[in-house]
Amino acid sequence: MLDTLFHPFKLNDTLTLNNRIVMAPLTRCMADDDLIPTQAMVDYYARRADTGLIITEAVLIRADGQGYPHTPGLFTPQQIDGWRKVTDAVHKNGGKIFAQLWHTGRVAHPFFFGGEYVLAPSAIALEGTLPRMRELTYTMPKPATTAEIEQLVADFGQAAANAIDAGFDGVEIHGANGYLIDQFLHFSTNERDDEFGGTAENMARFPLAVIDAISQRIGRDRTGLRLSPGGYFNLEGDARDRAVFDYLLPEVEKRCLAYLHVGIFDDSMNFDYLDGSASQYMRSHYQGTLIGVGCYSPQTGSEAIEAGKFDLLAIGRPLIANPDYVSKLQTKQTLVAYDDTMLAQLI
Ligand code: FNR
Ligand code: 8K6
Protein backbone atom coordinates (compact mmCIF):
# COMPACT_ATOMS: atom_id res chain seq x y z
CA MET A 1 0.00 0.00 0.00
CA LEU A 2 2.66 2.53 1.02
CA ASP A 3 4.52 1.59 -2.17
CA THR A 4 2.34 4.07 -4.01
CA LEU A 5 4.16 6.86 -2.21
CA PHE A 6 7.55 5.71 -3.45
CA HIS A 7 6.75 5.75 -7.16
CA PRO A 8 8.46 8.52 -9.14
CA PHE A 9 6.08 11.12 -10.48
CA LYS A 10 6.48 13.13 -13.67
CA LEU A 11 5.20 16.66 -13.12
CA ASN A 12 5.95 17.70 -16.71
CA ASP A 13 8.72 17.48 -19.33
CA THR A 14 11.01 19.56 -17.09
CA LEU A 15 10.54 17.94 -13.68
CA THR A 16 10.24 14.38 -12.40
CA LEU A 17 10.04 13.75 -8.65
CA ASN A 18 11.74 10.72 -7.04
CA ASN A 19 8.63 9.93 -5.02
CA ARG A 20 5.18 11.29 -4.22
CA ILE A 21 5.95 12.69 -0.78
CA VAL A 22 6.20 16.48 -0.76
CA MET A 23 7.48 18.52 2.17
CA ALA A 24 4.72 21.04 2.92
CA PRO A 25 5.73 24.68 3.32
CA LEU A 26 6.42 25.34 7.02
CA THR A 27 7.19 28.78 8.39
CA ARG A 28 9.85 28.42 11.06
CA CYS A 29 10.89 32.04 11.78
CA MET A 30 14.57 31.14 11.88
CA ALA A 31 16.17 33.44 9.29
CA ASP A 32 18.73 35.98 10.53
CA ASP A 33 18.05 39.66 11.20
CA ASP A 34 18.48 40.48 7.49
CA LEU A 35 16.01 37.69 6.60
CA ILE A 36 18.84 35.59 5.13
CA PRO A 37 18.74 31.78 5.51
CA THR A 38 21.23 30.49 8.06
CA GLN A 39 23.49 27.44 8.04
CA ALA A 40 21.01 25.70 10.37
CA MET A 41 18.37 26.17 7.66
CA VAL A 42 20.75 24.79 5.01
CA ASP A 43 21.22 21.66 7.11
CA TYR A 44 17.49 21.39 7.95
CA TYR A 45 16.46 21.38 4.28
CA ALA A 46 19.37 19.16 3.20
CA ARG A 47 18.25 16.50 5.70
CA ARG A 48 14.86 16.35 3.97
CA ALA A 49 16.17 16.03 0.40
CA ASP A 50 14.86 12.47 0.08
CA THR A 51 11.29 13.78 -0.18
CA GLY A 52 10.12 13.98 -3.80
CA LEU A 53 9.87 17.77 -3.56
CA ILE A 54 10.65 20.26 -0.80
CA ILE A 55 8.47 23.34 -0.76
CA THR A 56 10.22 25.90 1.43
CA GLU A 57 8.64 27.88 4.21
CA ALA A 58 6.93 30.98 2.83
CA VAL A 59 9.54 33.46 1.50
CA LEU A 60 8.93 37.23 1.28
CA ILE A 61 8.83 38.85 -2.14
CA ARG A 62 9.54 42.22 -0.53
CA ALA A 63 9.97 43.86 2.85
CA ASP A 64 6.43 45.13 3.38
CA GLY A 65 5.00 41.61 3.14
CA GLN A 66 6.36 40.57 6.52
CA GLY A 67 3.94 39.46 9.23
CA TYR A 68 6.07 37.21 11.44
CA PRO A 69 9.56 37.57 12.91
CA HIS A 70 12.58 36.23 11.03
CA THR A 71 10.76 34.94 7.96
CA PRO A 72 13.26 34.74 5.07
CA GLY A 73 13.20 36.91 1.95
CA LEU A 74 14.25 36.65 -1.70
CA PHE A 75 14.58 40.31 -2.53
CA THR A 76 18.21 41.21 -1.65
CA PRO A 77 21.44 39.83 -3.19
CA GLN A 78 22.44 38.49 0.24
CA GLN A 79 19.15 36.61 0.61
CA ILE A 80 19.61 35.11 -2.88
CA ASP A 81 23.14 34.00 -1.94
CA GLY A 82 21.83 32.50 1.31
CA TRP A 83 19.20 30.49 -0.52
CA ARG A 84 21.79 29.29 -3.05
CA LYS A 85 23.50 27.45 -0.19
CA VAL A 86 20.19 25.74 0.62
CA THR A 87 19.46 24.71 -2.97
CA ASP A 88 23.04 23.50 -3.50
CA ALA A 89 22.85 21.30 -0.40
CA VAL A 90 19.45 19.87 -1.38
CA HIS A 91 20.60 19.17 -4.94
CA LYS A 92 23.81 17.56 -3.68
CA ASN A 93 21.60 15.16 -1.71
CA GLY A 94 19.54 14.35 -4.80
CA GLY A 95 16.45 16.43 -3.97
CA LYS A 96 14.31 19.06 -5.64
CA ILE A 97 13.19 22.30 -4.03
CA PHE A 98 10.64 25.05 -4.80
CA ALA A 99 10.48 28.39 -2.98
CA GLN A 100 7.05 29.37 -1.69
CA LEU A 101 6.58 33.08 -2.46
CA TRP A 102 4.34 35.22 -0.28
CA HIS A 103 3.23 38.64 0.72
CA THR A 104 1.04 38.56 3.80
CA GLY A 105 -1.09 41.61 2.86
CA ARG A 106 -3.14 42.71 5.86
CA VAL A 107 -1.44 40.07 8.03
CA ALA A 108 1.80 42.08 7.68
CA HIS A 109 2.83 44.54 10.36
CA PRO A 110 4.73 47.86 9.95
CA PHE A 111 6.74 46.88 13.06
CA PHE A 112 8.82 44.51 10.94
CA PHE A 113 9.76 46.78 8.07
CA GLY A 114 9.54 50.24 9.60
CA GLY A 115 6.73 51.33 7.30
CA GLU A 116 3.62 53.38 7.90
CA TYR A 117 0.96 51.01 6.70
CA VAL A 118 0.33 47.61 5.14
CA LEU A 119 -1.34 46.97 1.78
CA ALA A 120 -4.40 44.80 1.20
CA PRO A 121 -7.36 44.71 -1.20
CA SER A 122 -9.62 46.65 1.19
CA ALA A 123 -9.49 48.56 4.47
CA ILE A 124 -10.64 45.63 6.59
CA ALA A 125 -8.40 44.83 9.54
CA LEU A 126 -7.68 41.38 10.89
CA GLU A 127 -8.78 41.13 14.49
CA GLY A 128 -6.40 40.08 17.21
CA THR A 129 -2.69 40.09 17.94
CA LEU A 130 0.29 38.58 16.16
CA PRO A 131 1.26 35.04 17.11
CA ARG A 132 4.56 35.12 19.02
CA MET A 133 4.23 38.93 19.45
CA ARG A 134 1.10 39.33 21.48
CA GLU A 135 1.79 42.98 22.22
CA LEU A 136 1.23 43.85 18.53
CA THR A 137 -2.31 44.16 17.18
CA TYR A 138 -2.99 44.08 13.44
CA THR A 139 -3.38 47.47 11.76
CA MET A 140 -6.01 48.86 9.40
CA PRO A 141 -4.61 48.13 5.91
CA LYS A 142 -4.49 50.64 3.09
CA PRO A 143 -6.38 49.47 -0.02
CA ALA A 144 -3.78 49.01 -2.77
CA THR A 145 -4.11 51.40 -5.72
CA THR A 146 -4.00 50.07 -9.27
CA ALA A 147 -0.39 51.25 -9.54
CA GLU A 148 0.47 49.46 -6.28
CA ILE A 149 -1.21 46.29 -7.52
CA GLU A 150 0.84 46.44 -10.74
CA GLN A 151 3.99 46.86 -8.67
CA LEU A 152 3.07 43.85 -6.51
CA VAL A 153 2.63 41.75 -9.67
CA ALA A 154 6.03 42.90 -10.93
CA ASP A 155 7.62 42.16 -7.55
CA PHE A 156 6.20 38.63 -7.48
CA GLY A 157 7.73 38.15 -10.96
CA GLN A 158 11.10 39.49 -9.82
CA ALA A 159 11.13 37.28 -6.71
CA ALA A 160 10.47 34.24 -8.94
CA ALA A 161 13.39 35.23 -11.17
CA ASN A 162 15.50 35.65 -8.01
CA ALA A 163 14.47 32.15 -6.93
CA ILE A 164 15.76 30.68 -10.19
CA ASP A 165 18.94 32.72 -9.75
CA ALA A 166 19.26 31.15 -6.27
CA GLY A 167 19.10 27.68 -7.81
CA PHE A 168 15.50 26.70 -7.03
CA ASP A 169 13.80 24.18 -9.32
CA GLY A 170 10.71 26.35 -9.32
CA VAL A 171 8.37 28.38 -7.13
CA GLU A 172 5.03 27.88 -5.44
CA ILE A 173 2.81 30.95 -5.39
CA HIS A 174 1.31 31.26 -1.89
CA GLY A 175 -2.29 32.00 -2.79
CA ALA A 176 -3.64 30.31 0.36
CA ASN A 177 -4.27 30.69 4.11
CA GLY A 178 -5.60 34.23 4.13
CA TYR A 179 -2.51 36.08 2.88
CA LEU A 180 -2.43 38.79 0.18
CA ILE A 181 -3.43 36.77 -2.88
CA ASP A 182 -6.13 34.91 -0.95
CA GLN A 183 -7.44 38.22 0.44
CA PHE A 184 -8.42 39.20 -3.12
CA LEU A 185 -10.33 35.92 -3.57
CA HIS A 186 -12.68 36.18 -0.58
CA PHE A 187 -15.56 38.59 -0.05
CA SER A 188 -14.79 39.07 3.65
CA THR A 189 -11.48 40.78 2.73
CA ASN A 190 -12.26 42.18 -0.73
CA GLU A 191 -14.90 44.91 -0.94
CA ARG A 192 -13.40 46.68 -3.94
CA ASP A 193 -15.68 48.11 -6.59
CA ASP A 194 -13.02 48.47 -9.29
CA GLU A 195 -11.62 45.90 -11.73
CA PHE A 196 -10.20 43.88 -8.78
CA GLY A 197 -13.44 43.30 -6.87
CA GLY A 198 -17.16 42.71 -6.96
CA THR A 199 -17.30 39.82 -9.45
CA ALA A 200 -15.53 36.47 -9.71
CA GLU A 201 -13.61 37.62 -12.77
CA ASN A 202 -12.48 40.82 -11.06
CA MET A 203 -11.53 39.11 -7.79
CA ALA A 204 -9.41 36.59 -9.71
CA ARG A 205 -7.65 39.31 -11.75
CA PHE A 206 -4.74 39.98 -9.38
CA PRO A 207 -4.05 36.29 -8.61
CA LEU A 208 -4.08 35.45 -12.34
CA ALA A 209 -1.83 38.42 -13.10
CA VAL A 210 0.70 37.09 -10.57
CA ILE A 211 0.50 33.60 -12.08
CA ASP A 212 1.00 34.98 -15.58
CA ALA A 213 3.87 37.27 -14.57
CA ILE A 214 5.70 34.42 -12.85
CA SER A 215 5.04 31.89 -15.63
CA GLN A 216 6.42 34.36 -18.15
CA ARG A 217 9.55 34.97 -16.09
CA ILE A 218 10.45 31.38 -15.18
CA GLY A 219 8.15 29.08 -17.19
CA ARG A 220 4.83 27.48 -16.26
CA ASP A 221 6.63 24.12 -15.86
CA ARG A 222 8.37 25.59 -12.83
CA THR A 223 5.36 27.37 -11.35
CA GLY A 224 3.09 25.80 -8.72
CA LEU A 225 0.17 27.36 -6.88
CA ARG A 226 -1.42 26.93 -3.45
CA LEU A 227 -5.05 27.96 -2.91
CA SER A 228 -7.57 27.83 -0.06
CA PRO A 229 -11.09 27.91 -1.52
CA GLY A 230 -12.43 27.53 2.00
CA GLY A 231 -11.68 30.43 4.33
CA TYR A 232 -10.42 29.08 7.66
CA PHE A 233 -7.23 30.93 8.65
CA ASN A 234 -6.66 34.71 8.78
CA LEU A 235 -10.02 35.36 7.07
CA GLU A 236 -13.67 34.24 7.09
CA GLY A 237 -15.25 32.21 4.32
CA ASP A 238 -18.45 33.43 2.61
CA ALA A 239 -20.87 31.42 0.45
CA ARG A 240 -20.28 33.90 -2.38
CA ASP A 241 -16.60 32.85 -2.53
CA ARG A 242 -17.63 29.63 -4.26
CA ALA A 243 -18.30 31.46 -7.52
CA VAL A 244 -14.84 33.04 -7.39
CA PHE A 245 -13.13 29.66 -7.20
CA ASP A 246 -15.53 28.10 -9.74
CA TYR A 247 -14.21 30.73 -12.14
CA LEU A 248 -10.57 30.68 -11.02
CA LEU A 249 -9.82 26.95 -11.11
CA PRO A 250 -10.56 26.41 -14.83
CA GLU A 251 -8.55 29.57 -15.57
CA VAL A 252 -5.63 28.11 -13.62
CA GLU A 253 -6.02 24.78 -15.41
CA LYS A 254 -5.69 26.48 -18.81
CA ARG A 255 -2.31 27.81 -17.70
CA CYS A 256 -0.81 24.30 -17.34
CA LEU A 257 1.16 24.95 -14.16
CA ALA A 258 3.41 22.34 -12.56
CA TYR A 259 0.75 21.62 -9.92
CA LEU A 260 -2.03 22.93 -7.72
CA HIS A 261 -1.72 22.47 -3.94
CA VAL A 262 -4.53 22.45 -1.39
CA GLY A 263 -3.99 25.06 1.34
CA ILE A 264 -5.47 23.49 4.49
CA PHE A 265 -4.41 22.31 7.95
CA ASP A 266 -6.92 19.47 8.26
CA ASP A 267 -8.44 18.02 5.11
CA SER A 268 -11.26 16.35 7.05
CA MET A 269 -12.75 19.84 7.49
CA ASN A 270 -15.90 20.29 5.40
CA PHE A 271 -17.06 23.59 3.95
CA ASP A 272 -20.80 23.99 3.37
CA TYR A 273 -20.35 26.21 0.38
CA LEU A 274 -17.85 23.85 -1.25
CA ASP A 275 -20.06 20.77 -0.72
CA GLY A 276 -17.24 18.95 1.05
CA SER A 277 -13.56 19.23 1.83
CA ALA A 278 -11.14 21.60 0.11
CA SER A 279 -9.43 18.74 -1.73
CA GLN A 280 -12.73 17.23 -2.93
CA TYR A 281 -13.81 20.58 -4.27
CA MET A 282 -10.47 21.26 -5.98
CA ARG A 283 -10.29 17.82 -7.54
CA SER A 284 -13.76 18.19 -9.01
CA HIS A 285 -12.86 21.54 -10.61
CA TYR A 286 -9.29 20.92 -11.69
CA GLN A 287 -7.88 18.06 -13.78
CA GLY A 288 -4.14 18.72 -13.45
CA THR A 289 -1.72 17.46 -10.79
CA LEU A 290 -3.12 18.10 -7.31
CA ILE A 291 -1.16 17.97 -4.04
CA GLY A 292 -3.26 16.96 -1.05
CA VAL A 293 -2.36 17.80 2.55
CA GLY A 294 -3.74 18.18 6.04
CA CYS A 295 -3.43 15.65 8.87
CA TYR A 296 -2.65 12.69 6.60
CA SER A 297 -0.66 9.70 7.76
CA PRO A 298 1.32 7.59 5.27
CA GLN A 299 -1.60 5.13 5.28
CA THR A 300 -4.46 7.57 4.81
CA GLY A 301 -2.40 9.58 2.32
CA SER A 302 -1.52 6.64 0.11
CA GLU A 303 -5.14 5.44 0.23
CA ALA A 304 -6.29 8.86 -0.89
CA ILE A 305 -3.84 8.80 -3.82
CA GLU A 306 -5.00 5.32 -4.82
CA ALA A 307 -8.61 6.47 -4.64
CA GLY A 308 -7.73 9.31 -7.04
CA LYS A 309 -8.42 12.07 -4.50
CA PHE A 310 -5.09 13.74 -5.30
CA ASP A 311 -1.78 12.83 -6.93
CA LEU A 312 0.93 13.82 -4.47
CA LEU A 313 0.90 13.92 -0.67
CA ALA A 314 2.32 16.88 1.22
CA ILE A 315 3.43 16.26 4.80
CA GLY A 316 3.95 19.12 7.23
CA ARG A 317 4.18 18.60 10.98
CA PRO A 318 5.40 14.98 10.81
CA LEU A 319 8.36 16.23 8.76
CA ILE A 320 9.17 18.75 11.48
CA ALA A 321 9.34 15.86 13.94
CA ASN A 322 11.07 13.40 11.59
CA PRO A 323 13.77 14.77 9.29
CA ASP A 324 14.20 11.19 8.10
CA TYR A 325 10.46 10.68 7.45
CA VAL A 326 10.94 9.01 4.05
CA SER A 327 13.65 6.60 5.12
CA LYS A 328 11.68 5.71 8.25
CA LEU A 329 8.71 4.75 6.08
CA GLN A 330 10.90 2.75 3.74
CA THR A 331 12.49 0.82 6.59
CA LYS A 332 9.22 0.53 8.55
CA GLN A 333 10.47 2.44 11.59
CA THR A 334 8.11 4.19 13.98
CA LEU A 335 7.62 7.91 13.42
CA VAL A 336 8.14 10.40 16.25
CA ALA A 337 4.89 12.24 17.10
CA TYR A 338 4.88 16.00 16.42
CA ASP A 339 4.26 18.48 19.18
CA ASP A 340 4.32 22.28 19.14
CA THR A 341 7.39 22.56 21.38
CA MET A 342 9.39 21.22 18.41
CA LEU A 343 8.93 24.58 16.67
CA ALA A 344 11.58 26.09 18.94
CA GLN A 345 14.43 24.39 17.12
CA LEU A 346 15.40 23.17 13.65
CA ILE A 347 16.29 19.49 13.74
C1 FNR B 1 2.26 25.73 8.29
N1 FNR B 1 1.62 25.78 7.06
C2 FNR B 1 2.07 26.67 6.09
N2 FNR B 1 1.46 26.74 4.88
C3 FNR B 1 1.93 27.54 3.90
O1 FNR B 1 1.38 27.55 2.81
N3 FNR B 1 3.05 28.28 4.12
C4 FNR B 1 3.71 28.30 5.29
O2 FNR B 1 4.73 28.98 5.42
C5 FNR B 1 3.19 27.49 6.34
N4 FNR B 1 3.76 27.47 7.57
C6 FNR B 1 3.34 26.61 8.54
C7 FNR B 1 4.02 26.54 9.75
C8 FNR B 1 3.64 25.62 10.70
C9 FNR B 1 4.40 25.56 11.98
C10 FNR B 1 2.57 24.74 10.45
C11 FNR B 1 2.17 23.71 11.46
C12 FNR B 1 1.90 24.82 9.26
C13 FNR B 1 0.60 24.78 6.71
C14 FNR B 1 1.27 23.48 6.22
O3 FNR B 1 1.87 23.67 4.96
C15 FNR B 1 0.25 22.31 6.10
O4 FNR B 1 -0.77 22.67 5.22
C16 FNR B 1 -0.33 21.90 7.44
O5 FNR B 1 0.66 21.79 8.42
C17 FNR B 1 -1.11 20.59 7.34
O6 FNR B 1 -0.28 19.51 7.06
P1 FNR B 1 0.17 18.46 8.23
O7 FNR B 1 1.04 19.22 9.15
O8 FNR B 1 -1.09 18.00 8.89
O9 FNR B 1 0.87 17.36 7.47
C1 8K6 C 1 1.56 30.23 7.44
C2 8K6 C 1 2.68 30.75 8.22
C3 8K6 C 1 2.28 31.23 9.52
C4 8K6 C 1 3.00 30.58 10.60
C5 8K6 C 1 2.10 30.21 11.62
C6 8K6 C 1 2.12 28.77 11.81
C7 8K6 C 1 0.82 28.24 12.23
C8 8K6 C 1 0.97 27.32 13.37
C9 8K6 C 1 -0.08 26.30 13.39
C10 8K6 C 1 -1.36 26.82 13.89
C11 8K6 C 1 -2.48 26.00 13.41
C12 8K6 C 1 -3.64 26.84 13.11
C13 8K6 C 1 -4.63 26.05 12.36
C14 8K6 C 1 -5.81 26.84 12.04
C15 8K6 C 1 -6.89 25.96 11.61
C16 8K6 C 1 -8.22 26.52 11.98
C17 8K6 C 1 -9.27 25.51 11.74
C18 8K6 C 1 -10.60 26.04 12.10
XYZ file of C-alpha atoms and ligand atoms in Angstrom:
396
model
C 0.000 0.000 0.000
C 2.659 2.534 1.016
C 4.522 1.592 -2.175
C 2.336 4.070 -4.013
C 4.162 6.861 -2.209
C 7.548 5.714 -3.454
C 6.753 5.751 -7.156
C 8.456 8.524 -9.135
C 6.077 11.120 -10.478
C 6.480 13.132 -13.671
C 5.203 16.665 -13.120
C 5.946 17.696 -16.712
C 8.725 17.485 -19.326
C 11.009 19.556 -17.095
C 10.543 17.941 -13.676
C 10.243 14.378 -12.399
C 10.044 13.753 -8.646
C 11.740 10.722 -7.040
C 8.629 9.932 -5.024
C 5.180 11.291 -4.224
C 5.950 12.686 -0.783
C 6.196 16.480 -0.763
C 7.481 18.518 2.167
C 4.720 21.038 2.917
C 5.727 24.683 3.319
C 6.420 25.339 7.018
C 7.191 28.784 8.390
C 9.851 28.418 11.063
C 10.888 32.038 11.782
C 14.573 31.135 11.880
C 16.171 33.436 9.286
C 18.730 35.976 10.533
C 18.049 39.664 11.199
C 18.484 40.477 7.489
C 16.013 37.687 6.604
C 18.837 35.591 5.133
C 18.737 31.778 5.506
C 21.225 30.490 8.064
C 23.493 27.443 8.041
C 21.007 25.705 10.371
C 18.375 26.172 7.661
C 20.750 24.788 5.007
C 21.218 21.658 7.110
C 17.491 21.388 7.945
C 16.456 21.376 4.284
C 19.375 19.164 3.202
C 18.252 16.498 5.702
C 14.857 16.349 3.970
C 16.172 16.026 0.396
C 14.858 12.470 0.078
C 11.295 13.777 -0.184
C 10.124 13.984 -3.801
C 9.869 17.769 -3.562
C 10.646 20.256 -0.797
C 8.465 23.345 -0.757
C 10.215 25.904 1.431
C 8.636 27.882 4.212
C 6.934 30.985 2.833
C 9.537 33.464 1.502
C 8.931 37.230 1.284
C 8.831 38.846 -2.144
C 9.544 42.220 -0.529
C 9.971 43.860 2.850
C 6.429 45.132 3.385
C 4.997 41.613 3.136
C 6.355 40.568 6.525
C 3.944 39.460 9.226
C 6.069 37.206 11.438
C 9.558 37.574 12.906
C 12.583 36.226 11.031
C 10.764 34.936 7.963
C 13.258 34.738 5.071
C 13.197 36.907 1.951
C 14.246 36.654 -1.697
C 14.584 40.311 -2.528
C 18.208 41.213 -1.651
C 21.437 39.829 -3.191
C 22.442 38.490 0.236
C 19.154 36.607 0.605
C 19.608 35.114 -2.881
C 23.141 34.003 -1.945
C 21.832 32.501 1.307
C 19.199 30.488 -0.523
C 21.788 29.293 -3.052
C 23.500 27.454 -0.193
C 20.190 25.742 0.620
C 19.462 24.712 -2.974
C 23.042 23.497 -3.505
C 22.850 21.300 -0.403
C 19.450 19.866 -1.379
C 20.603 19.168 -4.938
C 23.806 17.560 -3.680
C 21.603 15.159 -1.706
C 19.538 14.351 -4.799
C 16.451 16.434 -3.966
C 14.312 19.063 -5.642
C 13.194 22.304 -4.034
C 10.638 25.049 -4.798
C 10.480 28.393 -2.976
C 7.049 29.374 -1.689
C 6.575 33.079 -2.461
C 4.339 35.221 -0.280
C 3.233 38.643 0.716
C 1.044 38.564 3.799
C -1.088 41.610 2.861
C -3.142 42.708 5.859
C -1.438 40.066 8.029
C 1.803 42.080 7.678
C 2.831 44.538 10.360
C 4.734 47.857 9.950
C 6.737 46.884 13.059
C 8.819 44.514 10.937
C 9.760 46.778 8.068
C 9.542 50.239 9.601
C 6.732 51.328 7.295
C 3.620 53.383 7.904
C 0.963 51.008 6.696
C 0.328 47.608 5.141
C -1.337 46.967 1.779
C -4.399 44.805 1.202
C -7.359 44.707 -1.196
C -9.624 46.654 1.186
C -9.494 48.559 4.474
C -10.645 45.635 6.595
C -8.397 44.830 9.541
C -7.678 41.383 10.890
C -8.784 41.131 14.494
C -6.401 40.081 17.215
C -2.691 40.091 17.940
C 0.287 38.584 16.159
C 1.262 35.036 17.110
C 4.560 35.124 19.019
C 4.232 38.925 19.446
C 1.102 39.326 21.480
C 1.785 42.981 22.217
C 1.227 43.852 18.530
C -2.309 44.163 17.179
C -2.985 44.084 13.438
C -3.380 47.474 11.761
C -6.007 48.858 9.396
C -4.609 48.129 5.914
C -4.491 50.639 3.092
C -6.379 49.473 -0.016
C -3.778 49.013 -2.769
C -4.114 51.397 -5.717
C -3.997 50.066 -9.271
C -0.387 51.246 -9.542
C 0.471 49.460 -6.275
C -1.205 46.288 -7.522
C 0.837 46.438 -10.739
C 3.991 46.857 -8.668
C 3.066 43.852 -6.513
C 2.627 41.749 -9.665
C 6.034 42.898 -10.926
C 7.622 42.161 -7.546
C 6.199 38.632 -7.478
C 7.730 38.148 -10.955
C 11.097 39.489 -9.822
C 11.131 37.281 -6.712
C 10.471 34.243 -8.940
C 13.389 35.231 -11.172
C 15.497 35.652 -8.011
C 14.468 32.152 -6.934
C 15.764 30.677 -10.192
C 18.940 32.717 -9.754
C 19.259 31.151 -6.271
C 19.096 27.677 -7.805
C 15.501 26.699 -7.027
C 13.801 24.181 -9.315
C 10.706 26.352 -9.315
C 8.370 28.378 -7.125
C 5.031 27.884 -5.436
C 2.814 30.953 -5.385
C 1.308 31.257 -1.894
C -2.290 32.001 -2.787
C -3.643 30.314 0.363
C -4.265 30.689 4.107
C -5.602 34.226 4.129
C -2.509 36.077 2.876
C -2.434 38.787 0.183
C -3.434 36.769 -2.884
C -6.128 34.905 -0.950
C -7.444 38.220 0.441
C -8.417 39.196 -3.120
C -10.331 35.923 -3.571
C -12.677 36.178 -0.580
C -15.557 38.593 -0.052
C -14.785 39.065 3.647
C -11.478 40.777 2.735
C -12.260 42.181 -0.727
C -14.901 44.914 -0.941
C -13.404 46.678 -3.942
C -15.679 48.110 -6.586
C -13.019 48.475 -9.288
C -11.624 45.899 -11.733
C -10.204 43.882 -8.778
C -13.444 43.305 -6.874
C -17.162 42.709 -6.962
C -17.297 39.820 -9.448
C -15.527 36.465 -9.713
C -13.610 37.617 -12.771
C -12.482 40.821 -11.055
C -11.528 39.112 -7.793
C -9.413 36.594 -9.711
C -7.649 39.313 -11.749
C -4.735 39.977 -9.377
C -4.054 36.286 -8.611
C -4.081 35.447 -12.336
C -1.827 38.417 -13.103
C 0.696 37.089 -10.567
C 0.498 33.602 -12.080
C 1.005 34.981 -15.579
C 3.871 37.266 -14.567
C 5.705 34.418 -12.855
C 5.037 31.889 -15.626
C 6.418 34.361 -18.146
C 9.546 34.970 -16.089
C 10.453 31.376 -15.180
C 8.146 29.084 -17.186
C 4.834 27.476 -16.259
C 6.629 24.115 -15.858
C 8.372 25.593 -12.832
C 5.359 27.367 -11.351
C 3.093 25.805 -8.718
C 0.166 27.364 -6.879
C -1.424 26.930 -3.446
C -5.052 27.960 -2.911
C -7.574 27.831 -0.059
C -11.093 27.908 -1.521
C -12.430 27.530 2.000
C -11.682 30.433 4.332
C -10.417 29.081 7.659
C -7.227 30.935 8.648
C -6.664 34.706 8.783
C -10.024 35.360 7.072
C -13.671 34.235 7.095
C -15.251 32.212 4.321
C -18.447 33.429 2.606
C -20.866 31.416 0.455
C -20.282 33.901 -2.381
C -16.602 32.853 -2.528
C -17.635 29.633 -4.257
C -18.303 31.463 -7.523
C -14.845 33.041 -7.393
C -13.126 29.658 -7.205
C -15.525 28.099 -9.742
C -14.214 30.732 -12.141
C -10.567 30.680 -11.020
C -9.819 26.951 -11.106
C -10.559 26.406 -14.829
C -8.554 29.566 -15.572
C -5.627 28.105 -13.624
C -6.018 24.776 -15.410
C -5.686 26.484 -18.808
C -2.306 27.807 -17.700
C -0.808 24.297 -17.343
C 1.157 24.954 -14.162
C 3.414 22.338 -12.557
C 0.752 21.620 -9.924
C -2.027 22.927 -7.724
C -1.717 22.473 -3.944
C -4.526 22.454 -1.390
C -3.994 25.057 1.345
C -5.468 23.489 4.493
C -4.411 22.307 7.951
C -6.923 19.467 8.264
C -8.442 18.021 5.105
C -11.258 16.351 7.051
C -12.754 19.842 7.488
C -15.899 20.291 5.395
C -17.058 23.595 3.947
C -20.799 23.986 3.370
C -20.347 26.209 0.377
C -17.846 23.851 -1.252
C -20.060 20.774 -0.717
C -17.242 18.950 1.050
C -13.557 19.233 1.829
C -11.142 21.605 0.107
C -9.431 18.737 -1.726
C -12.727 17.226 -2.934
C -13.814 20.583 -4.275
C -10.471 21.263 -5.977
C -10.294 17.818 -7.538
C -13.760 18.185 -9.010
C -12.865 21.543 -10.610
C -9.285 20.916 -11.686
C -7.885 18.061 -13.785
C -4.142 18.722 -13.446
C -1.723 17.463 -10.794
C -3.122 18.097 -7.311
C -1.159 17.974 -4.042
C -3.262 16.961 -1.048
C -2.356 17.796 2.554
C -3.741 18.177 6.040
C -3.427 15.647 8.867
C -2.655 12.687 6.601
C -0.657 9.697 7.757
C 1.317 7.593 5.271
C -1.602 5.127 5.283
C -4.464 7.570 4.810
C -2.399 9.583 2.316
C -1.515 6.644 0.105
C -5.138 5.437 0.226
C -6.286 8.864 -0.892
C -3.837 8.795 -3.818
C -4.998 5.318 -4.819
C -8.611 6.466 -4.642
C -7.734 9.315 -7.036
C -8.419 12.075 -4.501
C -5.095 13.739 -5.301
C -1.776 12.825 -6.935
C 0.933 13.825 -4.473
C 0.899 13.917 -0.667
C 2.317 16.878 1.224
C 3.425 16.263 4.800
C 3.953 19.117 7.232
C 4.181 18.601 10.977
C 5.397 14.983 10.814
C 8.362 16.229 8.756
C 9.175 18.754 11.482
C 9.337 15.864 13.942
C 11.067 13.404 11.594
C 13.772 14.773 9.287
C 14.201 11.187 8.103
C 10.460 10.678 7.448
C 10.942 9.012 4.054
C 13.651 6.601 5.120
C 11.682 5.710 8.252
C 8.715 4.746 6.083
C 10.902 2.754 3.744
C 12.495 0.815 6.591
C 9.220 0.532 8.546
C 10.470 2.441 11.592
C 8.105 4.190 13.981
C 7.619 7.911 13.422
C 8.136 10.400 16.255
C 4.889 12.240 17.095
C 4.878 15.997 16.416
C 4.265 18.477 19.181
C 4.316 22.285 19.140
C 7.388 22.559 21.377
C 9.392 21.221 18.409
C 8.926 24.582 16.666
C 11.576 26.094 18.942
C 14.431 24.395 17.117
C 15.400 23.170 13.645
C 16.289 19.492 13.741
C 2.265 25.732 8.290
N 1.620 25.776 7.057
C 2.068 26.673 6.093
N 1.460 26.739 4.882
C 1.935 27.537 3.902
O 1.381 27.549 2.813
N 3.055 28.279 4.119
C 3.709 28.303 5.293
O 4.725 28.982 5.421
C 3.189 27.489 6.344
N 3.764 27.472 7.570
C 3.340 26.605 8.535
C 4.024 26.543 9.746
C 3.644 25.618 10.696
C 4.396 25.560 11.978
C 2.567 24.741 10.447
C 2.167 23.713 11.460
C 1.897 24.817 9.260
C 0.604 24.779 6.707
C 1.268 23.482 6.223
O 1.874 23.672 4.961
C 0.254 22.305 6.095
O -0.773 22.673 5.218
C -0.333 21.900 7.435
O 0.662 21.793 8.415
C -1.115 20.586 7.338
O -0.282 19.508 7.059
P 0.168 18.455 8.225
O 1.045 19.215 9.147
O -1.092 17.999 8.889
O 0.868 17.362 7.474
C 1.560 30.235 7.445
C 2.678 30.746 8.223
C 2.283 31.232 9.518
C 3.001 30.583 10.601
C 2.097 30.209 11.619
C 2.124 28.774 11.808
C 0.822 28.242 12.229
C 0.966 27.317 13.374
C -0.084 26.300 13.386
C -1.359 26.815 13.885
C -2.480 26.003 13.406
C -3.644 26.838 13.114
C -4.631 26.045 12.359
C -5.813 26.840 12.042
C -6.893 25.959 11.611
C -8.217 26.517 11.979
C -9.266 25.514 11.741
C -10.603 26.040 12.102
